[in-house]
Amino acid sequence: MAGSRSLSSGLRALRPAAFGADPGGERLARIRRSPHFEDGVFQNPGGPSRIRPAGSGREFAKVYFDKEARTRRVPQGGIPVHATTLADIARPPATGLRLTWMGHSSVLAEIDGQRVLFDPVWGERCSPFAFAGPRRLHPVPLPLVALGPVDVVVISHDHYDHLDMPTIKALAGTDTLFAVPLGVGAHLEAWGVSPGRLRELDWHESARVGGLTLTATPARHFCGRGLRNTQHTLWASWSVAGEEHRIFHSGDTGYFAGFQDIGAAYGPFDATMIQIGAYSDFWPDIHMTPEEGVRAHLDLQGGSPGGVLLPIHWATFNLAPHAWAEPGEWTKDAAEEAGQAVALPRPGEPFEPAGKVPADAWWRPASRPIARPWRPERTGEAAAAPDRKELDLAGDR
């Protein structure tokens, strides 16, 4: 028995700090009391979902490691990052709401006098190790210290591309609060965040931060950071309501009918930040395609176009078999077909949803051909005569 305890202690000592910590004590008791926790795990809305690639491992490997497909999953040129400066975000937004997409799912939202930072990932890799794992395809638009004070950091779930230990440790030294799904607080406490600065919520629970109401809302995904996934930390989307504005961050999720319920309870929203990247037929239950992302936005708005859709969870990391440019390009197409306003900022480019919304397809010069080519612009000469790159892509099908 003593030898067994010694082995266990040794294995714990080898556990990377980035794995975080398992919930225990009152936190674990609260998890077990959750109406969404059953049979020892958190349950997805809409029934069970596949959280590992469907089909055979051989089929997945053939698609994922195909040489030509691999080259299309990364840009062929530099990604045009906006040179964000403190001046860009130091003055208050004229309309009371400004969003700055920092890449992937990281967004700084300035809403009704408060500053909310969603899923901040400033690390070079989304991985527990500095030497392995998906690496950034573009630099962070500005240093974390240049953001200035943040009132609350909101985390959607504990996967490495949403919860980054070095970033959290840096923010732990500030005065910011942290709003996280149930169970995720154990990781943050292990990394130096005091319990008094945590707002740990189950679905449909809310917390007040300044003049904002932050509500954890359902999502269809999963959790886990270590070698053993115990499904003891919850995943969530988030509604944030101020005195004048409402915004929504999807986190990671598959499409499900619950978006209609979220919209009815907490919307409509002035802007939504919707996951539209890292989708695949191998895991259709846990990530949305661009078309599904637009559909989710419309559900959140009561079924009709409204507000502004900001696509997130794409362009920064290579996490799925699809071509690098597909999520942005196909979201643009789907939004135009639906008559829905979509913001397409470069990483680091601030915009106000009630003002001029960035709409330039900035990714095209950096993109390799994609399976379904982008369309010519619908106005001016481009509508009549697509440029050479568009013609070349059309011939690539």
Short mmCIF file of C-alpha atoms in Angstrom, two decimals:
data_model
loop_
_atom_site.label_atom_id
_atom_site.label_comp_id
_atom_site.label_asym_id
_atom_site.label_seq_id
_atom_site.Cartn_x
_atom_site.Cartn_y
_atom_site.Cartn_z
CA MET A 1 0.00 0.00 0.00
CA ALA A 2 2.81 2.38 0.84
CA GLY A 3 4.38 1.69 -2.53
CA SER A 4 1.05 2.42 -4.25
CA ARG A 5 0.74 5.76 -2.46
CA SER A 6 4.31 6.61 -3.44
CA LEU A 7 3.58 5.80 -7.10
CA SER A 8 0.44 7.94 -7.04
CA SER A 9 2.34 10.84 -5.51
CA GLY A 10 5.02 10.48 -8.15
CA LEU A 11 2.49 10.51 -10.98
CA ARG A 12 0.84 13.64 -9.54
CA ALA A 13 4.25 15.31 -9.42
CA LEU A 14 4.72 14.59 -13.13
CA ARG A 15 1.32 16.06 -14.01
CA PRO A 16 1.78 19.29 -15.99
CA ALA A 17 0.47 22.37 -14.18
CA ALA A 18 -1.49 23.22 -17.34
CA PHE A 19 -3.72 20.20 -16.71
CA GLY A 20 -5.25 22.26 -13.93
CA ALA A 21 -7.03 20.72 -10.96
CA ASP A 22 -9.98 18.40 -10.47
CA PRO A 23 -12.99 19.79 -8.57
CA GLY A 24 -13.30 18.71 -4.97
CA GLY A 25 -15.01 19.54 -1.71
CA GLU A 26 -18.02 21.84 -1.90
CA ARG A 27 -17.34 22.54 -5.58
CA LEU A 28 -17.72 18.84 -6.38
CA ALA A 29 -20.80 18.60 -4.18
CA ARG A 30 -22.34 21.50 -6.08
CA ILE A 31 -21.53 19.78 -9.39
CA ARG A 32 -23.30 16.63 -8.23
CA ARG A 33 -26.38 18.68 -7.28
CA SER A 34 -26.58 20.24 -10.74
CA PRO A 35 -29.69 19.27 -12.73
CA HIS A 36 -27.37 18.90 -15.73
CA PHE A 37 -25.11 16.33 -14.03
CA GLU A 38 -26.28 12.73 -14.36
CA ASP A 39 -24.65 9.31 -14.28
CA GLY A 40 -21.38 10.87 -13.16
CA VAL A 41 -21.01 13.37 -16.03
CA PHE A 42 -22.47 16.62 -17.31
CA GLN A 43 -25.09 16.02 -19.98
CA ASN A 44 -25.54 17.89 -23.25
CA PRO A 45 -28.85 19.50 -24.20
CA GLY A 46 -30.65 17.51 -26.86
CA GLY A 47 -29.32 14.14 -25.75
CA PRO A 48 -25.96 12.38 -26.04
CA SER A 49 -23.37 13.75 -28.44
CA ARG A 50 -20.29 12.24 -30.02
CA ILE A 51 -17.19 13.88 -28.61
CA ARG A 52 -14.68 11.78 -30.54
CA PRO A 53 -14.31 11.43 -34.31
CA ALA A 54 -17.06 9.37 -35.89
CA GLY A 55 -16.09 6.58 -38.27
CA SER A 56 -12.83 4.68 -38.29
CA GLY A 57 -9.51 6.09 -37.17
CA ARG A 58 -8.10 5.12 -40.53
CA GLU A 59 -10.66 7.26 -42.39
CA PHE A 60 -9.95 10.24 -40.15
CA ALA A 61 -6.17 9.88 -40.51
CA LYS A 62 -6.49 9.64 -44.31
CA VAL A 63 -8.35 12.94 -44.42
CA TYR A 64 -6.38 14.75 -41.74
CA PHE A 65 -2.88 13.81 -42.93
CA ASP A 66 -3.46 14.04 -46.68
CA LYS A 67 -0.57 16.16 -47.96
CA GLU A 68 -2.60 18.44 -50.23
CA ALA A 69 -5.34 18.92 -47.64
CA ARG A 70 -2.75 19.77 -44.97
CA THR A 71 -1.36 22.63 -47.04
CA ARG A 72 -4.84 24.12 -47.45
CA ARG A 73 -5.38 24.21 -43.69
CA VAL A 74 -2.84 27.00 -43.28
CA PRO A 75 -2.52 30.32 -45.13
CA GLN A 76 -0.01 30.68 -47.92
CA GLY A 77 0.85 34.24 -46.94
CA GLY A 78 0.95 36.38 -43.83
CA ILE A 79 -2.35 37.01 -42.04
CA PRO A 80 -3.05 40.77 -42.00
CA VAL A 81 -3.25 41.51 -38.28
CA HIS A 82 -4.54 44.95 -37.36
CA ALA A 83 -1.89 46.88 -35.47
CA THR A 84 -4.08 47.45 -32.43
CA THR A 85 -2.90 50.27 -30.19
CA LEU A 86 -3.94 51.41 -26.76
CA ALA A 87 -5.42 54.47 -28.44
CA ASP A 88 -7.81 52.21 -30.38
CA ILE A 89 -9.41 50.95 -27.20
CA ALA A 90 -8.62 53.70 -24.67
CA ARG A 91 -11.42 56.08 -25.65
CA PRO A 92 -14.95 54.91 -24.82
CA PRO A 93 -17.00 53.58 -27.74
CA ALA A 94 -19.21 56.32 -29.15
CA THR A 95 -22.23 53.99 -29.31
CA GLY A 96 -21.61 52.26 -25.97
CA LEU A 97 -20.60 48.94 -27.53
CA ARG A 98 -17.32 47.99 -29.20
CA LEU A 99 -15.87 44.56 -30.00
CA THR A 100 -12.25 43.69 -30.73
CA TRP A 101 -11.62 40.17 -31.99
CA MET A 102 -8.12 39.14 -30.91
CA GLY A 103 -8.18 35.90 -32.91
CA HIS A 104 -9.79 32.49 -32.39
CA SER A 105 -12.46 32.95 -29.65
CA SER A 106 -10.75 35.79 -27.77
CA VAL A 107 -12.82 38.98 -27.85
CA LEU A 108 -12.60 42.20 -25.86
CA ALA A 109 -16.14 43.57 -25.47
CA GLU A 110 -16.58 47.11 -24.20
CA ILE A 111 -20.22 47.33 -23.21
CA ASP A 112 -22.01 50.11 -21.36
CA GLY A 113 -18.89 51.28 -19.55
CA GLN A 114 -17.59 47.81 -18.63
CA ARG A 115 -14.81 45.76 -20.24
CA VAL A 116 -15.36 42.03 -20.73
CA LEU A 117 -12.66 39.70 -22.07
CA PHE A 118 -13.91 36.40 -23.50
CA ASP A 119 -11.76 33.26 -23.68
CA PRO A 120 -8.38 35.05 -23.63
CA VAL A 121 -5.63 32.95 -25.21
CA TRP A 122 -2.34 34.82 -25.56
CA GLY A 123 -0.15 31.70 -25.55
CA GLU A 124 1.82 30.53 -28.56
CA ARG A 125 0.23 27.07 -28.55
CA CYS A 126 -3.12 25.70 -27.42
CA SER A 127 -1.53 22.81 -25.59
CA PRO A 128 -0.30 21.81 -22.13
CA PHE A 129 3.23 21.76 -23.54
CA ALA A 130 5.38 24.60 -24.89
CA PHE A 131 7.05 22.32 -27.45
CA ALA A 132 4.05 20.60 -29.04
CA GLY A 133 0.47 21.22 -30.09
CA PRO A 134 -1.30 23.59 -32.51
CA ARG A 135 0.70 26.76 -32.93
CA ARG A 136 -0.54 30.26 -33.72
CA LEU A 137 -0.91 31.16 -37.39
CA HIS A 138 -0.72 34.88 -36.59
CA PRO A 139 0.70 36.90 -33.69
CA VAL A 140 -1.48 38.27 -30.92
CA PRO A 141 -2.58 41.76 -32.04
CA LEU A 142 -1.23 43.43 -28.91
CA PRO A 143 0.39 42.43 -25.60
CA LEU A 144 -1.93 41.44 -22.79
CA VAL A 145 -0.64 44.27 -20.59
CA ALA A 146 -1.61 46.77 -23.29
CA LEU A 147 -5.30 45.92 -22.93
CA GLY A 148 -5.62 48.03 -19.83
CA PRO A 149 -7.96 47.16 -16.95
CA VAL A 150 -10.54 44.43 -17.57
CA ASP A 151 -13.64 44.22 -15.35
CA VAL A 152 -14.38 40.55 -15.94
CA VAL A 153 -12.84 37.63 -17.82
CA VAL A 154 -15.41 35.14 -19.15
CA ILE A 155 -14.40 31.54 -19.88
CA SER A 156 -16.63 29.26 -21.97
CA HIS A 157 -14.98 25.91 -21.09
CA ASP A 158 -11.66 24.38 -20.15
CA HIS A 159 -10.18 23.26 -23.50
CA TYR A 160 -6.71 24.62 -24.23
CA ASP A 161 -7.79 26.90 -27.08
CA HIS A 162 -10.19 28.68 -24.67
CA LEU A 163 -8.52 28.43 -21.27
CA ASP A 164 -4.80 29.23 -21.44
CA MET A 165 -2.81 28.83 -18.23
CA PRO A 166 -0.11 31.47 -18.95
CA THR A 167 -2.79 34.03 -19.83
CA ILE A 168 -4.82 33.27 -16.70
CA LYS A 169 -1.71 33.48 -14.52
CA ALA A 170 -0.94 36.91 -15.96
CA LEU A 171 -4.51 38.09 -15.35
CA ALA A 172 -4.48 36.62 -11.84
CA GLY A 173 -2.14 39.45 -10.88
CA THR A 174 -4.77 42.07 -11.76
CA ASP A 175 -8.03 43.06 -10.09
CA THR A 176 -10.27 41.42 -12.66
CA LEU A 177 -13.10 39.04 -11.79
CA PHE A 178 -13.57 35.70 -13.56
CA ALA A 179 -16.91 34.27 -14.68
CA VAL A 180 -16.62 30.54 -15.44
CA PRO A 181 -18.85 27.48 -15.86
CA LEU A 182 -19.36 25.17 -12.91
CA GLY A 183 -16.19 23.26 -11.99
CA VAL A 184 -13.77 25.36 -14.07
CA GLY A 185 -12.93 27.44 -11.02
CA ALA A 186 -10.75 24.57 -9.74
CA HIS A 187 -8.28 25.20 -12.57
CA LEU A 188 -8.16 28.94 -11.92
CA GLU A 189 -7.62 28.53 -8.20
CA ALA A 190 -4.72 26.17 -8.92
CA TRP A 191 -3.18 28.94 -11.05
CA GLY A 192 -3.44 31.69 -8.47
CA VAL A 193 -6.93 33.18 -8.78
CA SER A 194 -8.46 33.73 -5.36
CA PRO A 195 -11.92 32.20 -4.71
CA GLY A 196 -13.35 35.64 -3.97
CA ARG A 197 -12.71 36.72 -7.56
CA LEU A 198 -14.55 33.76 -9.08
CA ARG A 199 -18.15 33.73 -10.25
CA GLU A 200 -18.77 30.05 -10.99
CA LEU A 201 -22.12 29.37 -12.63
CA ASP A 202 -24.36 26.54 -13.76
CA TRP A 203 -26.53 27.03 -16.86
CA HIS A 204 -29.12 29.81 -16.40
CA GLU A 205 -27.38 31.15 -13.31
CA SER A 206 -26.35 34.80 -13.38
CA ALA A 207 -23.82 37.09 -11.73
CA ARG A 208 -23.71 40.87 -11.53
CA VAL A 209 -20.46 42.66 -12.37
CA GLY A 210 -20.77 46.41 -12.22
CA GLY A 211 -23.80 47.24 -14.35
CA LEU A 212 -23.68 43.96 -16.26
CA THR A 213 -25.60 40.73 -15.83
CA LEU A 214 -23.62 37.70 -17.00
CA THR A 215 -25.59 34.50 -17.53
CA ALA A 216 -24.15 31.08 -18.32
CA THR A 217 -26.34 29.54 -21.01
CA PRO A 218 -26.37 26.01 -22.48
CA ALA A 219 -24.01 24.77 -25.18
CA ARG A 220 -23.53 21.40 -26.85
CA HIS A 221 -19.90 20.44 -26.32
CA PHE A 222 -17.65 18.68 -23.77
CA CYS A 223 -14.71 19.38 -21.46
CA GLY A 224 -11.35 18.07 -20.31
CA ARG A 225 -7.66 19.00 -20.10
CA GLY A 226 -5.85 15.94 -18.77
CA LEU A 227 -5.29 12.40 -19.94
CA ARG A 228 -8.42 11.32 -18.09
CA ASN A 229 -11.56 13.24 -19.04
CA THR A 230 -13.95 13.02 -16.10
CA GLN A 231 -16.58 15.37 -17.57
CA HIS A 232 -16.66 17.16 -14.21
CA THR A 233 -16.41 20.68 -15.59
CA LEU A 234 -19.27 22.34 -17.41
CA TRP A 235 -19.15 24.10 -20.78
CA ALA A 236 -21.30 27.15 -21.57
CA SER A 237 -22.26 29.91 -23.90
CA TRP A 238 -22.74 33.35 -22.34
CA SER A 239 -25.26 36.17 -22.39
CA VAL A 240 -24.01 39.56 -21.18
CA ALA A 241 -26.59 42.30 -20.65
CA GLY A 242 -25.85 45.91 -19.80
CA GLU A 243 -28.14 48.86 -19.29
CA GLU A 244 -28.37 49.51 -23.04
CA HIS A 245 -26.82 46.56 -24.87
CA ARG A 246 -26.88 42.77 -24.99
CA ILE A 247 -24.22 40.46 -26.44
CA PHE A 248 -23.79 36.70 -26.75
CA HIS A 249 -20.69 34.50 -26.94
CA SER A 250 -21.27 30.93 -28.12
CA GLY A 251 -18.12 29.28 -26.81
CA ASP A 252 -17.78 25.94 -28.59
CA THR A 253 -21.00 24.20 -29.49
CA GLY A 254 -22.85 22.09 -31.96
CA TYR A 255 -26.06 23.46 -33.35
CA PHE A 256 -29.13 22.67 -31.22
CA ALA A 257 -32.68 23.93 -30.83
CA GLY A 258 -31.82 25.59 -27.53
CA PHE A 259 -30.56 28.72 -29.30
CA GLN A 260 -34.20 29.67 -29.80
CA ASP A 261 -34.83 29.38 -26.06
CA ILE A 262 -31.70 31.39 -25.22
CA GLY A 263 -32.80 34.12 -27.61
CA ALA A 264 -36.30 34.21 -26.15
CA ALA A 265 -34.99 34.40 -22.56
CA TYR A 266 -32.01 36.73 -22.93
CA GLY A 267 -32.10 38.31 -26.41
CA PRO A 268 -32.35 39.75 -28.90
CA PHE A 269 -28.69 40.74 -29.05
CA ASP A 270 -26.91 43.75 -30.47
CA ALA A 271 -24.06 41.43 -31.41
CA THR A 272 -23.28 37.74 -31.23
CA MET A 273 -19.87 36.07 -31.29
CA ILE A 274 -20.49 32.70 -32.93
CA GLN A 275 -18.17 29.71 -33.40
CA ILE A 276 -17.97 28.88 -37.12
CA GLY A 277 -14.59 27.09 -37.38
CA ALA A 278 -13.02 23.71 -36.54
CA TYR A 279 -16.07 21.83 -37.83
CA SER A 280 -15.96 18.41 -39.47
CA ASP A 281 -18.24 15.57 -40.51
CA PHE A 282 -16.19 13.52 -38.03
CA TRP A 283 -17.61 15.54 -35.07
CA PRO A 284 -20.90 17.13 -36.20
CA ASP A 285 -22.42 17.27 -32.70
CA ILE A 286 -19.91 19.58 -31.01
CA HIS A 287 -18.92 22.29 -33.52
CA MET A 288 -21.01 24.32 -35.94
CA THR A 289 -20.47 24.81 -39.65
CA PRO A 290 -20.71 28.37 -41.04
CA GLU A 291 -24.28 27.73 -42.17
CA GLU A 292 -25.21 26.43 -38.73
CA GLY A 293 -23.53 29.42 -37.11
CA VAL A 294 -25.68 31.84 -39.12
CA ARG A 295 -28.74 29.76 -38.28
CA ALA A 296 -27.85 29.91 -34.58
CA HIS A 297 -27.55 33.70 -34.78
CA LEU A 298 -30.97 33.97 -36.41
CA ASP A 299 -32.45 31.73 -33.70
CA LEU A 300 -30.97 33.99 -31.04
CA GLN A 301 -32.61 36.97 -32.74
CA GLY A 302 -36.06 35.43 -32.74
CA GLY A 303 -35.83 33.93 -36.23
CA SER A 304 -35.17 37.09 -38.23
CA PRO A 305 -32.00 38.99 -39.19
CA GLY A 306 -30.91 41.43 -36.54
CA GLY A 307 -27.88 42.70 -34.71
CA VAL A 308 -24.40 41.87 -36.00
CA LEU A 309 -22.78 38.44 -36.23
CA LEU A 310 -19.05 38.27 -35.44
CA PRO A 311 -17.57 34.92 -36.57
CA ILE A 312 -15.08 33.47 -34.07
CA HIS A 313 -13.06 30.27 -33.56
CA TRP A 314 -11.23 30.38 -36.87
CA ALA A 315 -8.06 31.69 -38.61
CA THR A 316 -5.74 31.44 -35.57
CA PHE A 317 -5.13 27.71 -35.04
CA ASN A 318 -5.22 24.68 -37.34
CA LEU A 319 -7.70 22.42 -35.53
CA ALA A 320 -9.79 20.66 -38.20
CA PRO A 321 -9.60 19.18 -41.72
CA HIS A 322 -11.26 22.11 -43.49
CA ALA A 323 -9.31 24.70 -45.48
CA TRP A 324 -8.10 27.73 -43.54
CA ALA A 325 -10.30 30.28 -45.35
CA GLU A 326 -13.51 28.26 -45.48
CA PRO A 327 -15.12 29.44 -42.22
CA GLY A 328 -14.82 33.14 -43.01
CA GLU A 329 -15.73 32.79 -46.67
CA TRP A 330 -18.69 30.51 -46.18
CA THR A 331 -20.04 32.52 -43.24
CA LYS A 332 -19.94 35.58 -45.48
CA ASP A 333 -21.94 33.69 -48.11
CA ALA A 334 -24.50 32.31 -45.66
CA ALA A 335 -25.01 35.68 -43.95
CA GLU A 336 -25.53 37.44 -47.28
CA GLU A 337 -28.09 34.84 -48.33
CA ALA A 338 -29.96 35.34 -45.05
CA GLY A 339 -29.79 39.13 -45.21
CA GLN A 340 -27.84 39.14 -41.95
CA ALA A 341 -25.17 41.74 -41.11
CA VAL A 342 -21.82 40.07 -40.47
CA ALA A 343 -18.64 41.70 -39.16
CA LEU A 344 -15.39 40.49 -40.73
CA PRO A 345 -12.62 42.31 -38.84
CA ARG A 346 -8.96 41.47 -39.12
CA PRO A 347 -7.60 40.14 -35.83
CA GLY A 348 -7.22 43.13 -33.54
CA GLU A 349 -9.50 45.47 -35.51
CA PRO A 350 -12.02 47.20 -33.18
CA PHE A 351 -15.50 48.00 -34.46
CA GLU A 352 -18.83 49.20 -33.11
CA PRO A 353 -21.81 47.10 -34.22
CA ALA A 354 -23.98 50.20 -34.46
CA GLY A 355 -21.39 51.96 -36.63
CA LYS A 356 -19.45 50.98 -39.73
CA VAL A 357 -18.95 47.23 -39.66
CA PRO A 358 -15.81 45.78 -41.33
CA ALA A 359 -16.85 43.68 -44.33
CA ASP A 360 -13.65 43.23 -46.38
CA ALA A 361 -12.75 39.62 -47.23
CA TRP A 362 -9.21 40.19 -45.92
CA TRP A 363 -8.32 36.47 -45.94
CA ARG A 364 -8.45 35.99 -49.71
CA PRO A 365 -4.91 37.12 -50.59
CA ALA A 366 -3.51 34.76 -47.94
CA SER A 367 -5.69 31.77 -48.82
CA ARG A 368 -4.99 28.71 -50.88
CA PRO A 369 -7.86 27.38 -53.01
CA ILE A 370 -10.93 26.15 -51.15
CA ALA A 371 -13.44 23.48 -52.08
CA ARG A 372 -16.23 25.91 -52.90
CA PRO A 373 -14.72 29.10 -54.31
CA TRP A 374 -15.77 32.49 -53.11
CA ARG A 375 -18.11 34.50 -55.21
CA PRO A 376 -17.33 37.77 -56.97
CA GLU A 377 -18.41 40.83 -55.08
CA ARG A 378 -21.96 41.73 -56.00
CA THR A 379 -21.41 45.38 -56.82
CA GLY A 380 -19.40 47.31 -59.38
CA GLU A 381 -17.04 45.79 -61.90
CA ALA A 382 -16.24 42.79 -59.67
CA ALA A 383 -19.81 41.55 -60.06
CA ALA A 384 -19.39 41.37 -63.81
CA ALA A 385 -15.76 40.25 -64.01
CA PRO A 386 -14.23 38.15 -61.21
CA ASP A 387 -10.53 38.68 -60.67
CA ARG A 388 -7.89 36.19 -61.76
CA LYS A 389 -7.67 34.49 -58.38
CA GLU A 390 -11.42 33.84 -58.38
CA LEU A 391 -11.19 32.38 -61.89
CA ASP A 392 -8.27 30.16 -60.88
CA LEU A 393 -10.20 28.91 -57.86
CA ALA A 394 -13.25 28.18 -59.99
CA GLY A 395 -11.08 26.03 -62.22
CA ASP A 396 -9.70 24.17 -59.22
CA ARG A 397 -12.95 22.39 -58.36
#
